[in-house]
PDB file of C-alpha atoms in Angstrom:
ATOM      1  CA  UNK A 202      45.324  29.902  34.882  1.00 74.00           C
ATOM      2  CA  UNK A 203      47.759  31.341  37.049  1.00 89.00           C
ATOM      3  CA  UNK A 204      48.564  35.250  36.274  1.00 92.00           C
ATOM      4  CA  UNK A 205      52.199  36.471  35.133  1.00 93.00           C
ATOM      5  CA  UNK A 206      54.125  38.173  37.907  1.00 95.00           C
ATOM      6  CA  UNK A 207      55.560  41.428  37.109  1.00 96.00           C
ATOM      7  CA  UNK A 208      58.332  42.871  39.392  1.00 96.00           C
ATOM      8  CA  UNK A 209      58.621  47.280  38.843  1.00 97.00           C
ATOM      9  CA  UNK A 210      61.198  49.989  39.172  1.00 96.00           C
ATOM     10  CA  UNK A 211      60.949  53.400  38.797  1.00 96.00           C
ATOM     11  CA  UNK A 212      56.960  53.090  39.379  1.00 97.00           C
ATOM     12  CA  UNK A 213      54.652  55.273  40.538  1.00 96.00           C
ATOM     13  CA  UNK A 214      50.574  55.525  41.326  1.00 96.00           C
ATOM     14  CA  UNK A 215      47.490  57.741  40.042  1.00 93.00           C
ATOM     15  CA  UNK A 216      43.901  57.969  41.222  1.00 92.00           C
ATOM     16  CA  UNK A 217      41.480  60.429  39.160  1.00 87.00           C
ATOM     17  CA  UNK A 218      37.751  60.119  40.133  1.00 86.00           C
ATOM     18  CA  UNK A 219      38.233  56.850  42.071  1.00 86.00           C
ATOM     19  CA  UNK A 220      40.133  55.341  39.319  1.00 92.00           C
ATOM     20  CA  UNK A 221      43.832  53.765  40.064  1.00 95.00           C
ATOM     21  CA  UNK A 222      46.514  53.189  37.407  1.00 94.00           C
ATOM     22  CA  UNK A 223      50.134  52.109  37.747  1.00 96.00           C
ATOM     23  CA  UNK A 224      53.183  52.514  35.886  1.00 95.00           C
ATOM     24  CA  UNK A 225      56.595  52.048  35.382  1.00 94.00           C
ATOM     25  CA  UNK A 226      59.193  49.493  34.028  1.00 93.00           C
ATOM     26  CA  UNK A 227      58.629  45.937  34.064  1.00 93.00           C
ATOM     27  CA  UNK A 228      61.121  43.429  34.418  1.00 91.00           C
ATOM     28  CA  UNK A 229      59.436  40.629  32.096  1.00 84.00           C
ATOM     29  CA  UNK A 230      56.164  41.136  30.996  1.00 85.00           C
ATOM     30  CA  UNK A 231      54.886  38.154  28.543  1.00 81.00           C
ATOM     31  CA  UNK A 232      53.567  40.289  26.469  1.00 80.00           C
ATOM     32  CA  UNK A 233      55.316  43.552  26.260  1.00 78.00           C
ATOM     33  CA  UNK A 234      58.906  42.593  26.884  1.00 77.00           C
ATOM     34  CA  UNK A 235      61.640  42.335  28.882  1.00 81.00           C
ATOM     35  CA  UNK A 236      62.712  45.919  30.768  1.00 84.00           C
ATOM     36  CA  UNK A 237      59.793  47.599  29.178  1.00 85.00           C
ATOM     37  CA  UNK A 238      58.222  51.108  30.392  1.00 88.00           C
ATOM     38  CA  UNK A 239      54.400  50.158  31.043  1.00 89.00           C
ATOM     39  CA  UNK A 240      52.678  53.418  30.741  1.00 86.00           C
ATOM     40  CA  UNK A 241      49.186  52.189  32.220  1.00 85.00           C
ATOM     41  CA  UNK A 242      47.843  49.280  33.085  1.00 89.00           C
ATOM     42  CA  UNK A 243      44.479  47.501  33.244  1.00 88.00           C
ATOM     43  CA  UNK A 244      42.094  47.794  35.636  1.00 90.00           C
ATOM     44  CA  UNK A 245      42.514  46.852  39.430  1.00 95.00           C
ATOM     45  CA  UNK A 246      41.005  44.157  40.317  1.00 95.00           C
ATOM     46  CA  UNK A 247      42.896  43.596  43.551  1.00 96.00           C
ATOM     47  CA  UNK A 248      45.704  44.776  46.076  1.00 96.00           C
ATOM     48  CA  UNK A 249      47.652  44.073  48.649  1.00 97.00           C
ATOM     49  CA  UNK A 250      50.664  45.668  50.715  1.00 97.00           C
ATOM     50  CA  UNK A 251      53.172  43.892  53.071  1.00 96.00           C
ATOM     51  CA  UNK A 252      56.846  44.055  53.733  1.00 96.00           C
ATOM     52  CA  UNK A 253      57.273  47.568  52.187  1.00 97.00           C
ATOM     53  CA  UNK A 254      55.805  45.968  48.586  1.00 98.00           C
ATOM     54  CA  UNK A 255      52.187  46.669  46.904  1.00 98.00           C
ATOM     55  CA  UNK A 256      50.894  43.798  44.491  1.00 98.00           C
ATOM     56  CA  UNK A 257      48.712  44.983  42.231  1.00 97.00           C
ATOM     57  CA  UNK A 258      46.653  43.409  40.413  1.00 97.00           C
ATOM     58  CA  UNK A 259      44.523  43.503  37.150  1.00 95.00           C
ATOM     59  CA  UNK A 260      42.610  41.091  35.682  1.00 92.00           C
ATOM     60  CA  UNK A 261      45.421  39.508  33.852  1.00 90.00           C
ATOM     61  CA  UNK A 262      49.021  40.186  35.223  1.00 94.00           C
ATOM     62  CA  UNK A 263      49.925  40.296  39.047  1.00 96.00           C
ATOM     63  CA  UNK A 264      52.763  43.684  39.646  1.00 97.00           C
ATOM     64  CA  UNK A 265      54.932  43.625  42.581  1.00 98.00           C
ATOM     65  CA  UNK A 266      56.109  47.298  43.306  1.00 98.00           C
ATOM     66  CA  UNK A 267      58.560  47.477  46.297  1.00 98.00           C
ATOM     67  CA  UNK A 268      58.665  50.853  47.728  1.00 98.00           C
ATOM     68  CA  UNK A 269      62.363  51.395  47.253  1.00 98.00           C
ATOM     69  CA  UNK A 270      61.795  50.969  43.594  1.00 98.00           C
ATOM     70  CA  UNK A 271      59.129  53.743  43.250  1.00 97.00           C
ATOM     71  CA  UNK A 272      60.262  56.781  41.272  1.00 96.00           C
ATOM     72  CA  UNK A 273      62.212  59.420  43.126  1.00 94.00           C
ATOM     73  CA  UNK A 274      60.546  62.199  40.674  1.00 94.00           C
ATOM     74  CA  UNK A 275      56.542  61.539  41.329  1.00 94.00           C
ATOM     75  CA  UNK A 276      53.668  63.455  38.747  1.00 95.00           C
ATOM     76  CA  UNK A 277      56.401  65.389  37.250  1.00 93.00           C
ATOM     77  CA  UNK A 278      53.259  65.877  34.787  1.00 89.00           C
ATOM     78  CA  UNK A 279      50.216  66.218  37.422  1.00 92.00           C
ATOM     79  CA  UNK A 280      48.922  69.970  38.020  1.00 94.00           C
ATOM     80  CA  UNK A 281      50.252  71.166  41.193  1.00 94.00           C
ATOM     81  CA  UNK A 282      46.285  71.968  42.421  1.00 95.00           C
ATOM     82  CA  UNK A 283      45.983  68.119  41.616  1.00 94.00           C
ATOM     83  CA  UNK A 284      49.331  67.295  43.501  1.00 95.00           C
ATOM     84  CA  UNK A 285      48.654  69.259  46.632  1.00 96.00           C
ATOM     85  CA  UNK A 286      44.840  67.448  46.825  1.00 95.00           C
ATOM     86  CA  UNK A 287      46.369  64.234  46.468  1.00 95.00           C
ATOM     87  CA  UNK A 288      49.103  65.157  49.325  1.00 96.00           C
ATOM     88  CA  UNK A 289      46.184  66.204  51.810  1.00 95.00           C
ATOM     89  CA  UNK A 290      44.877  62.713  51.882  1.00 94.00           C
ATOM     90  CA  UNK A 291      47.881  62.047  53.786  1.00 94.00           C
ATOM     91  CA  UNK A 292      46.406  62.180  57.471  1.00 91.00           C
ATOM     92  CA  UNK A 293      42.571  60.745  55.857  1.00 93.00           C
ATOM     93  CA  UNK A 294      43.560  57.483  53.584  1.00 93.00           C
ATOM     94  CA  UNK A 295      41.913  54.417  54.878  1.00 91.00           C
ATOM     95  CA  UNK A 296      44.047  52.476  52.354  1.00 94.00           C
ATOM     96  CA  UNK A 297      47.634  51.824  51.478  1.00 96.00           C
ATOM     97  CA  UNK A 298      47.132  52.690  47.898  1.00 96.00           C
ATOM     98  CA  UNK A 299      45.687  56.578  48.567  1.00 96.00           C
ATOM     99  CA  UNK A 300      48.148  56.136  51.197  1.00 97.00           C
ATOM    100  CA  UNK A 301      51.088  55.592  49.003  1.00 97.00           C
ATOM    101  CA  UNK A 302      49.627  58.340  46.606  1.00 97.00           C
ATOM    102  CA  UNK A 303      49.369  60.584  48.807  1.00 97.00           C
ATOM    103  CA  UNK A 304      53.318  60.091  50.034  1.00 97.00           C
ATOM    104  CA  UNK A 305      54.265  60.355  46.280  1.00 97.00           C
ATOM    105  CA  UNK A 306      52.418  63.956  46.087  1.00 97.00           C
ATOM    106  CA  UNK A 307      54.063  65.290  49.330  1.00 97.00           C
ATOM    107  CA  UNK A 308      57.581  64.175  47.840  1.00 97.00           C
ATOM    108  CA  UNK A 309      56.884  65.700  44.425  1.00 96.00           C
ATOM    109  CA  UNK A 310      56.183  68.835  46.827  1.00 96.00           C
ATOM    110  CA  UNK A 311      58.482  68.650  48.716  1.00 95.00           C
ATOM    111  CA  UNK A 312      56.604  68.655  51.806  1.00 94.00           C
ATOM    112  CA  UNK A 313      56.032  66.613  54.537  1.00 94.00           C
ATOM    113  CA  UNK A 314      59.228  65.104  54.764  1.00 91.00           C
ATOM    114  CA  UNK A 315      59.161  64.267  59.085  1.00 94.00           C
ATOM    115  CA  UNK A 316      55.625  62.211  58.258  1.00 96.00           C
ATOM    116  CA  UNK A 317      56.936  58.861  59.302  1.00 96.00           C
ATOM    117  CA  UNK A 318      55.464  57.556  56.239  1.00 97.00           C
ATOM    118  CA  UNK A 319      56.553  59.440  53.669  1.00 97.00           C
ATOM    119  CA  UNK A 320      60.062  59.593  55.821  1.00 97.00           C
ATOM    120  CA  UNK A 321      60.186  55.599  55.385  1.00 97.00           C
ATOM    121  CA  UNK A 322      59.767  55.881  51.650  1.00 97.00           C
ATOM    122  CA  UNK A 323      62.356  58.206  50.825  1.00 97.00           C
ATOM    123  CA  UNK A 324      65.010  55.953  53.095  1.00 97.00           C
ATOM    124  CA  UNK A 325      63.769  52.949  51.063  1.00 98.00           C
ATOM    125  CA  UNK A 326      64.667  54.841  47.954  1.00 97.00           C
ATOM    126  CA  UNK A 327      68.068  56.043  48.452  1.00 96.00           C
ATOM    127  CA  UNK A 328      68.885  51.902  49.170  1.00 97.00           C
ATOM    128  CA  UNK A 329      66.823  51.297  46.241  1.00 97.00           C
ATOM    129  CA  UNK A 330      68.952  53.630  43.981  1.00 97.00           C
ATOM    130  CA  UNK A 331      72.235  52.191  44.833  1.00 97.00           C
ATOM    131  CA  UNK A 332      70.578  48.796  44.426  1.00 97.00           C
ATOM    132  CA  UNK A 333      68.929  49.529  40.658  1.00 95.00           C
ATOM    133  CA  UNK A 334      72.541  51.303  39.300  1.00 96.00           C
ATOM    134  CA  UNK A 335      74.951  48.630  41.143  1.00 97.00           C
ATOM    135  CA  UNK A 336      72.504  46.111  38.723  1.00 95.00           C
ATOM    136  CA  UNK A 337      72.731  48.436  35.885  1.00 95.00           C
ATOM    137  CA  UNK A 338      76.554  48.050  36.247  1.00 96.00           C
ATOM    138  CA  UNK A 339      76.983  44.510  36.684  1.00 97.00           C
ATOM    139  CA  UNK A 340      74.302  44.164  33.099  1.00 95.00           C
ATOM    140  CA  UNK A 341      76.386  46.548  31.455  1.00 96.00           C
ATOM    141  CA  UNK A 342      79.382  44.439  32.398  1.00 97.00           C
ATOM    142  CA  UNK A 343      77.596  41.355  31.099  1.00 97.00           C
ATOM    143  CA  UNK A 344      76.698  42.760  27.549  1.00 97.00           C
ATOM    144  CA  UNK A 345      80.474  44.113  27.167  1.00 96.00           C
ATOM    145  CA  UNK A 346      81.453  40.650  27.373  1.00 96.00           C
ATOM    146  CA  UNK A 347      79.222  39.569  24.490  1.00 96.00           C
ATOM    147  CA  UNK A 348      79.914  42.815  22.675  1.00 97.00           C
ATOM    148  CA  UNK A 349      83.368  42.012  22.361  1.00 95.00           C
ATOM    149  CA  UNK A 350      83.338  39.318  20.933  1.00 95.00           C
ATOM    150  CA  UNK A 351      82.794  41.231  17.405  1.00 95.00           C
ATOM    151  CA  UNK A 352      84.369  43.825  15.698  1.00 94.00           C
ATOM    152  CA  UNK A 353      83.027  47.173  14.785  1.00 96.00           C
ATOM    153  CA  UNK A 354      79.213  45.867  15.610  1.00 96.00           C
ATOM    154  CA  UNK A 355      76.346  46.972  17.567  1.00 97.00           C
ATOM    155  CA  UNK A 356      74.671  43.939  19.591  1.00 98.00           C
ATOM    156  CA  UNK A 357      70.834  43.948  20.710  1.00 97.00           C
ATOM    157  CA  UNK A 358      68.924  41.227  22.997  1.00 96.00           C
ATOM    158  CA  UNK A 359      65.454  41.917  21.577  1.00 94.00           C
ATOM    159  CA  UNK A 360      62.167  41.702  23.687  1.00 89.00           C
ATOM    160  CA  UNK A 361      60.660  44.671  22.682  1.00 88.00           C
ATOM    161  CA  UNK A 362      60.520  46.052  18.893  1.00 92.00           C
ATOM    162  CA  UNK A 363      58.213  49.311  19.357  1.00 89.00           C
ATOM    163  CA  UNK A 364      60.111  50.425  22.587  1.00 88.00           C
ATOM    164  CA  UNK A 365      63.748  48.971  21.552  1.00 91.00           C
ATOM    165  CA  UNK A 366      66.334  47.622  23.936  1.00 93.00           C
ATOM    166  CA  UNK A 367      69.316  48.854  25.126  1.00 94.00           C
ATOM    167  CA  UNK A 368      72.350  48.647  22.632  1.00 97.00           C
ATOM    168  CA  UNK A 369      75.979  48.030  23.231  1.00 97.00           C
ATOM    169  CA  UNK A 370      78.519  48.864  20.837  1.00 96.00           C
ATOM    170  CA  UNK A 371      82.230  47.841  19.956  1.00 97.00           C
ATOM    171  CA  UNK A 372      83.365  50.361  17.426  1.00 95.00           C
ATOM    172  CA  UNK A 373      86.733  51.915  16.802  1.00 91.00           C
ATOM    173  CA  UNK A 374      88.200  50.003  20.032  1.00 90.00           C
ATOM    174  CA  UNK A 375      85.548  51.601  22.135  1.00 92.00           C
ATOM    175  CA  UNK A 376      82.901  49.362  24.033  1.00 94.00           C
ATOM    176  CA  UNK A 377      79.729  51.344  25.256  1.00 94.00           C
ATOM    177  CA  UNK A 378      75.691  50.414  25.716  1.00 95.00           C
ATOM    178  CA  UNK A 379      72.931  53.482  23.991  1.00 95.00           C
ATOM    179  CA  UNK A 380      69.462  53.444  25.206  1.00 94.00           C
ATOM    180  CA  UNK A 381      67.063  53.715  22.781  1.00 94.00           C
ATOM    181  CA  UNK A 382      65.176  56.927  21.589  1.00 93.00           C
ATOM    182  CA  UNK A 383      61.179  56.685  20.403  1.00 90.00           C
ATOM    183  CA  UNK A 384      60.870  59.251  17.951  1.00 88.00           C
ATOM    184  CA  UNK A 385      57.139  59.818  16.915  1.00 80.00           C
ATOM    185  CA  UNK A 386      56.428  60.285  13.669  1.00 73.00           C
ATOM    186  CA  UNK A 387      53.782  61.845  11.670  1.00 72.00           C
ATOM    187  CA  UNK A 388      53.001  58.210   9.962  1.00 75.00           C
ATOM    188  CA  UNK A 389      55.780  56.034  11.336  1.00 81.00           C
ATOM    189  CA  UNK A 390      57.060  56.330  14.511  1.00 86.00           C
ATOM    190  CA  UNK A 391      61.049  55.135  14.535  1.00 93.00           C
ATOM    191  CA  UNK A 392      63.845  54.216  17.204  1.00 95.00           C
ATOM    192  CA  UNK A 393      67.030  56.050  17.527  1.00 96.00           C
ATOM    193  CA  UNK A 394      70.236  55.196  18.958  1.00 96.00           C
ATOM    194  CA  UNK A 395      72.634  57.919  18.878  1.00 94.00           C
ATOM    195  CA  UNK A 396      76.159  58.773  20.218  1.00 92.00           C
ATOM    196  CA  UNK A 397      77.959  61.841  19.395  1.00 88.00           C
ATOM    197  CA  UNK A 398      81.871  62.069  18.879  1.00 82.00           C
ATOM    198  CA  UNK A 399      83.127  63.148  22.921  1.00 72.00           C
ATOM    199  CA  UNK A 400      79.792  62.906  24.787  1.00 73.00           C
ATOM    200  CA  UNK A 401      81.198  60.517  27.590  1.00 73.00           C
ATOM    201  CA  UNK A 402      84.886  58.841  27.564  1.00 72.00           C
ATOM    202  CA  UNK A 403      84.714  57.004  24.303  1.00 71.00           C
ATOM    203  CA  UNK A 404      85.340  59.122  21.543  1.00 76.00           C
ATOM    204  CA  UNK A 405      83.415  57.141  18.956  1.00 89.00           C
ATOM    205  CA  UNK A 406      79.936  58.310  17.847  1.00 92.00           C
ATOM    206  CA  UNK A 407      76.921  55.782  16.336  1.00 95.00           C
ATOM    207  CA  UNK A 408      73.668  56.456  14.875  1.00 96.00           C
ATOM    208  CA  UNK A 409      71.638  53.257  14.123  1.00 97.00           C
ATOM    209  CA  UNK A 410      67.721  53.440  13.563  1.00 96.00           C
ATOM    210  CA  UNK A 411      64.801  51.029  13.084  1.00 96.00           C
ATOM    211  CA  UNK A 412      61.109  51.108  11.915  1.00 95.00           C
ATOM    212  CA  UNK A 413      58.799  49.301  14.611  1.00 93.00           C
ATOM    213  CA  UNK A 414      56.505  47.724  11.766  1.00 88.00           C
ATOM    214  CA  UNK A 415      54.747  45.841  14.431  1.00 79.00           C
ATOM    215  CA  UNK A 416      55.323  43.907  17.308  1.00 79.00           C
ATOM    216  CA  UNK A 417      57.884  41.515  15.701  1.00 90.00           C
ATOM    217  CA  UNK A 418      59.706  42.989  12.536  1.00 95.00           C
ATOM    218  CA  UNK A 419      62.564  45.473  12.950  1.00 95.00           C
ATOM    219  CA  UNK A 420      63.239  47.734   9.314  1.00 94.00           C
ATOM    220  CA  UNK A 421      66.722  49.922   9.775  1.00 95.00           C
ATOM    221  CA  UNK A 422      66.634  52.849   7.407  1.00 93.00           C
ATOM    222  CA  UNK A 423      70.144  54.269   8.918  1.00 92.00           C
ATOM    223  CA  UNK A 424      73.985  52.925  10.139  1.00 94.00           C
ATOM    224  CA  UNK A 425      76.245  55.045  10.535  1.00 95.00           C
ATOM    225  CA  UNK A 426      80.226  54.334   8.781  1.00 94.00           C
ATOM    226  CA  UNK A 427      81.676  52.972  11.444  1.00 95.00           C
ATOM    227  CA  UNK A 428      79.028  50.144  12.020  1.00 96.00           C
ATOM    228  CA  UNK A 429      80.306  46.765  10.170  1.00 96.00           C
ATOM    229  CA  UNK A 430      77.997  44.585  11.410  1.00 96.00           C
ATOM    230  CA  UNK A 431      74.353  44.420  13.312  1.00 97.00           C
ATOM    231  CA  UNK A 432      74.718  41.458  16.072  1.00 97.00           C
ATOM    232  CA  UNK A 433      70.707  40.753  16.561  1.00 97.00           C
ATOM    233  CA  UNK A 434      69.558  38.187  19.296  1.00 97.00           C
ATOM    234  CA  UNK A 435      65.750  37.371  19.540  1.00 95.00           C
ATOM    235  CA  UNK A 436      65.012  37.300  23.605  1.00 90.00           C
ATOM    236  CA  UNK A 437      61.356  37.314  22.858  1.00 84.00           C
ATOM    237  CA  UNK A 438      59.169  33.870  22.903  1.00 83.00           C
ATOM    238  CA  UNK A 439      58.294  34.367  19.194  1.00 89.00           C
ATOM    239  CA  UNK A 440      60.053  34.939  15.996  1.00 94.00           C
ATOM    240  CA  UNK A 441      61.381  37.984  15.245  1.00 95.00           C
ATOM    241  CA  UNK A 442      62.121  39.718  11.869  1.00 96.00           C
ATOM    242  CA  UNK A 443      65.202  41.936  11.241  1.00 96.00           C
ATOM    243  CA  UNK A 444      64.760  43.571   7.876  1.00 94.00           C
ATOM    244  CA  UNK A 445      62.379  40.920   6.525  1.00 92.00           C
ATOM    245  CA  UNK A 446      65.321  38.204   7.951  1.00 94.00           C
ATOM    246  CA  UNK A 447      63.267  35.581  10.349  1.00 95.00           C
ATOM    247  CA  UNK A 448      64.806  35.371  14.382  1.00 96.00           C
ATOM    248  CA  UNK A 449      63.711  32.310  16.150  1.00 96.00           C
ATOM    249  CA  UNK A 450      63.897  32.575  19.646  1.00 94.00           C
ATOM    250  CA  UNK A 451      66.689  32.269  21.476  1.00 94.00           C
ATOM    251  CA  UNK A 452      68.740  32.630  18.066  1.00 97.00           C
ATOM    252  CA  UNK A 453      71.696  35.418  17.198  1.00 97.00           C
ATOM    253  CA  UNK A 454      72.061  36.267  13.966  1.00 96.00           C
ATOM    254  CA  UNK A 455      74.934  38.908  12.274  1.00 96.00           C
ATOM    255  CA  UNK A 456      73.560  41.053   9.516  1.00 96.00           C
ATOM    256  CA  UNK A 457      75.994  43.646   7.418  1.00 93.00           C
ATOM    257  CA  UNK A 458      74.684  46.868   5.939  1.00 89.00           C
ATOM    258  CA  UNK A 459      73.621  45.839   3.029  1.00 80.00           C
ATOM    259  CA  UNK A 460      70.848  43.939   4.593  1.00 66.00           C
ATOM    260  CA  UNK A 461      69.514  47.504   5.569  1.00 57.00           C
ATOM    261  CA  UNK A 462      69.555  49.064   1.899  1.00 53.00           C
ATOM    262  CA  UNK A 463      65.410  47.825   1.378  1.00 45.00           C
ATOM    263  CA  UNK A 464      64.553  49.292   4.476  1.00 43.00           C
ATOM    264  CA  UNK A 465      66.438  52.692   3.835  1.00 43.00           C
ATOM    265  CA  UNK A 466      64.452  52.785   0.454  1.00 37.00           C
ATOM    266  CA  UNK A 467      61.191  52.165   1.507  1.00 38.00           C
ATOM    267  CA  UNK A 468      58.650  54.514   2.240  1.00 36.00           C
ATOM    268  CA  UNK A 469      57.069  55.811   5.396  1.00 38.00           C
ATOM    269  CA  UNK A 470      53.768  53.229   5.608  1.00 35.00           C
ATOM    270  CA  UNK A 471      50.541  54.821   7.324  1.00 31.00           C
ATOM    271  CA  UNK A 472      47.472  52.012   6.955  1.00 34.00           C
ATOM    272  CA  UNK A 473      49.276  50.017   4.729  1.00 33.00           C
ATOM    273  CA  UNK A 474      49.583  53.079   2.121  1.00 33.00           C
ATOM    274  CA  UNK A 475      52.927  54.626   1.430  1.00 32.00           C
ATOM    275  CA  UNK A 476      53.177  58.490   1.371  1.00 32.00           C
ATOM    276  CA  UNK A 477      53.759  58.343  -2.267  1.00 29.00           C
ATOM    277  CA  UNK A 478      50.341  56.919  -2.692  1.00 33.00           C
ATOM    278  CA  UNK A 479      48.644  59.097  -0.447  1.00 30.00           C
ATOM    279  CA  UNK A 480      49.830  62.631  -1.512  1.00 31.00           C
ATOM    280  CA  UNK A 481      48.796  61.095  -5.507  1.00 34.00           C
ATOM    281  CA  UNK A 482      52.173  60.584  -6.809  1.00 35.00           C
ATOM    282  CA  UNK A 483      52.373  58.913 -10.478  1.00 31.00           C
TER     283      UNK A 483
END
């Protein structure tokens, strides 16, 4: 069976004890989503580098990772004693990927910025930025087209129900996108889209949030006033559920607040138990 291809931005490479790991956003992975942050992969089973782009590849999805789409901020979380030992391999690797890592550790330290290498890279990234937000643009561009079409609604093209997708809004004759927000949460975690009153040029603010109660079901449990209506379009390859309302694929369907009220009233679920029953409540 031939493997998925996965196409990254904003990626970036570890090794620890001879063990490599990728991450970063994927464009359309068949099982997490569309535009989804992949925070580790599988194993490596294989790679390759040409042209300025590493494929890697793990036993079931194949990732391409041009360079200028690697992140500009490397191990913004690695130890600096780890960071520098990585950036020594520089001269030594006998491979691209150590090779690569060890470019990403001399940018996070700022160092070594005349090593032709590491040089390359950070040309290939200033294109790459101007590329990614000139995309960004023209896809915020498309949404306000759909967005418009309704009045005082929030519209999202689900793919991805624990991360959430990006929003766009058309409230109070303002027209906007809101990325989402993962807030953990002791037993549930939740997804947040928020806009406060004068943050950019629009001067309306939003708050809409959902439970993640698996991979498919969406349960809001807040909208603010000024949100009529919840435009919901299922852009994943299964059916999706919108407060216990059934998606099919492909499918847009409009939901008012109301439809939120059994959501808002139920409790936060850890194991199937509700905090009522677990703290002994009668």
């Amino acid at each position: 069976m031939k493997k998925p291809i996965v196409n990254m931005t904003n990626w970036e490479l570890y090794v620890y004890n001879g063990r490599y790991n990728l991450s970063g956003v994927g464009d359309n992975h068949p099982e997490l989503g569309r535009d989804v942050y992949i925070y580790h992969t599988s194993s490596l089973v294989n790679s390759d580098f040409e042209e300025d782009v590493l494929t890697y590849e793990t036993r079931n999805t194949i990732y391409k990772c041009p360079l200028k789409y690697m992140t500009m901020h490397p191990y913004v979380n690695v130890i600096s004693e780890y960071k520098k030992e990585l950036a020594n391999m520089l001269k030594t690797a006998d491979n691209w990927l150590d090779k690569i890592i060890a470019a990403s550790a001399c940018i996070a330290l700022d160092r070594d910025k005349e090593d032709a290498f590491v040089k390359h890279i950070m040309e290939l990234q200033q294109i790459g930025e101007q590329e990614l937000t000139k995309k960004e643009e023209e896809e915020n561009k498309r949404l306000f087209e759909v967005v418009k079409q309704y009045e005082d609604c929030v519209y999202i093209e689900v793919s991805n129900v624990e991360q959430g997708n990006k929003l766009a809004y058309h409230l109070e004759g303002c027209i906007g996108v809101v990325k989402p927000h993962v807030h953990g949460g002791m037993f549930q975690d939740s997804v947040l889209y928020m806009k406060y009153e004068g943050e950019d040029d629009n001067d309306c603010g939003l708050d809409f949030r959902y439970f993640p109660r698996g991979f498919s079901s969406m349960e809001t449990y807040s909208w603010s006033d000024n949100i009529k209506q919840a435009v919901i379009k299922n852009d994943g390859s299964s059916p999706l559920y919108f407060n216990g309302e059934a998606i099919n694929p492909g499918d847009i369907k409009v939901f008012t607040p109301n439809t939120h009220k059994q959501g808002l009233m139920s409790p936060d679920c850890y194991n199937g138990k509700s905090l009522f029953d677990m703290f002994g409540g009668e």
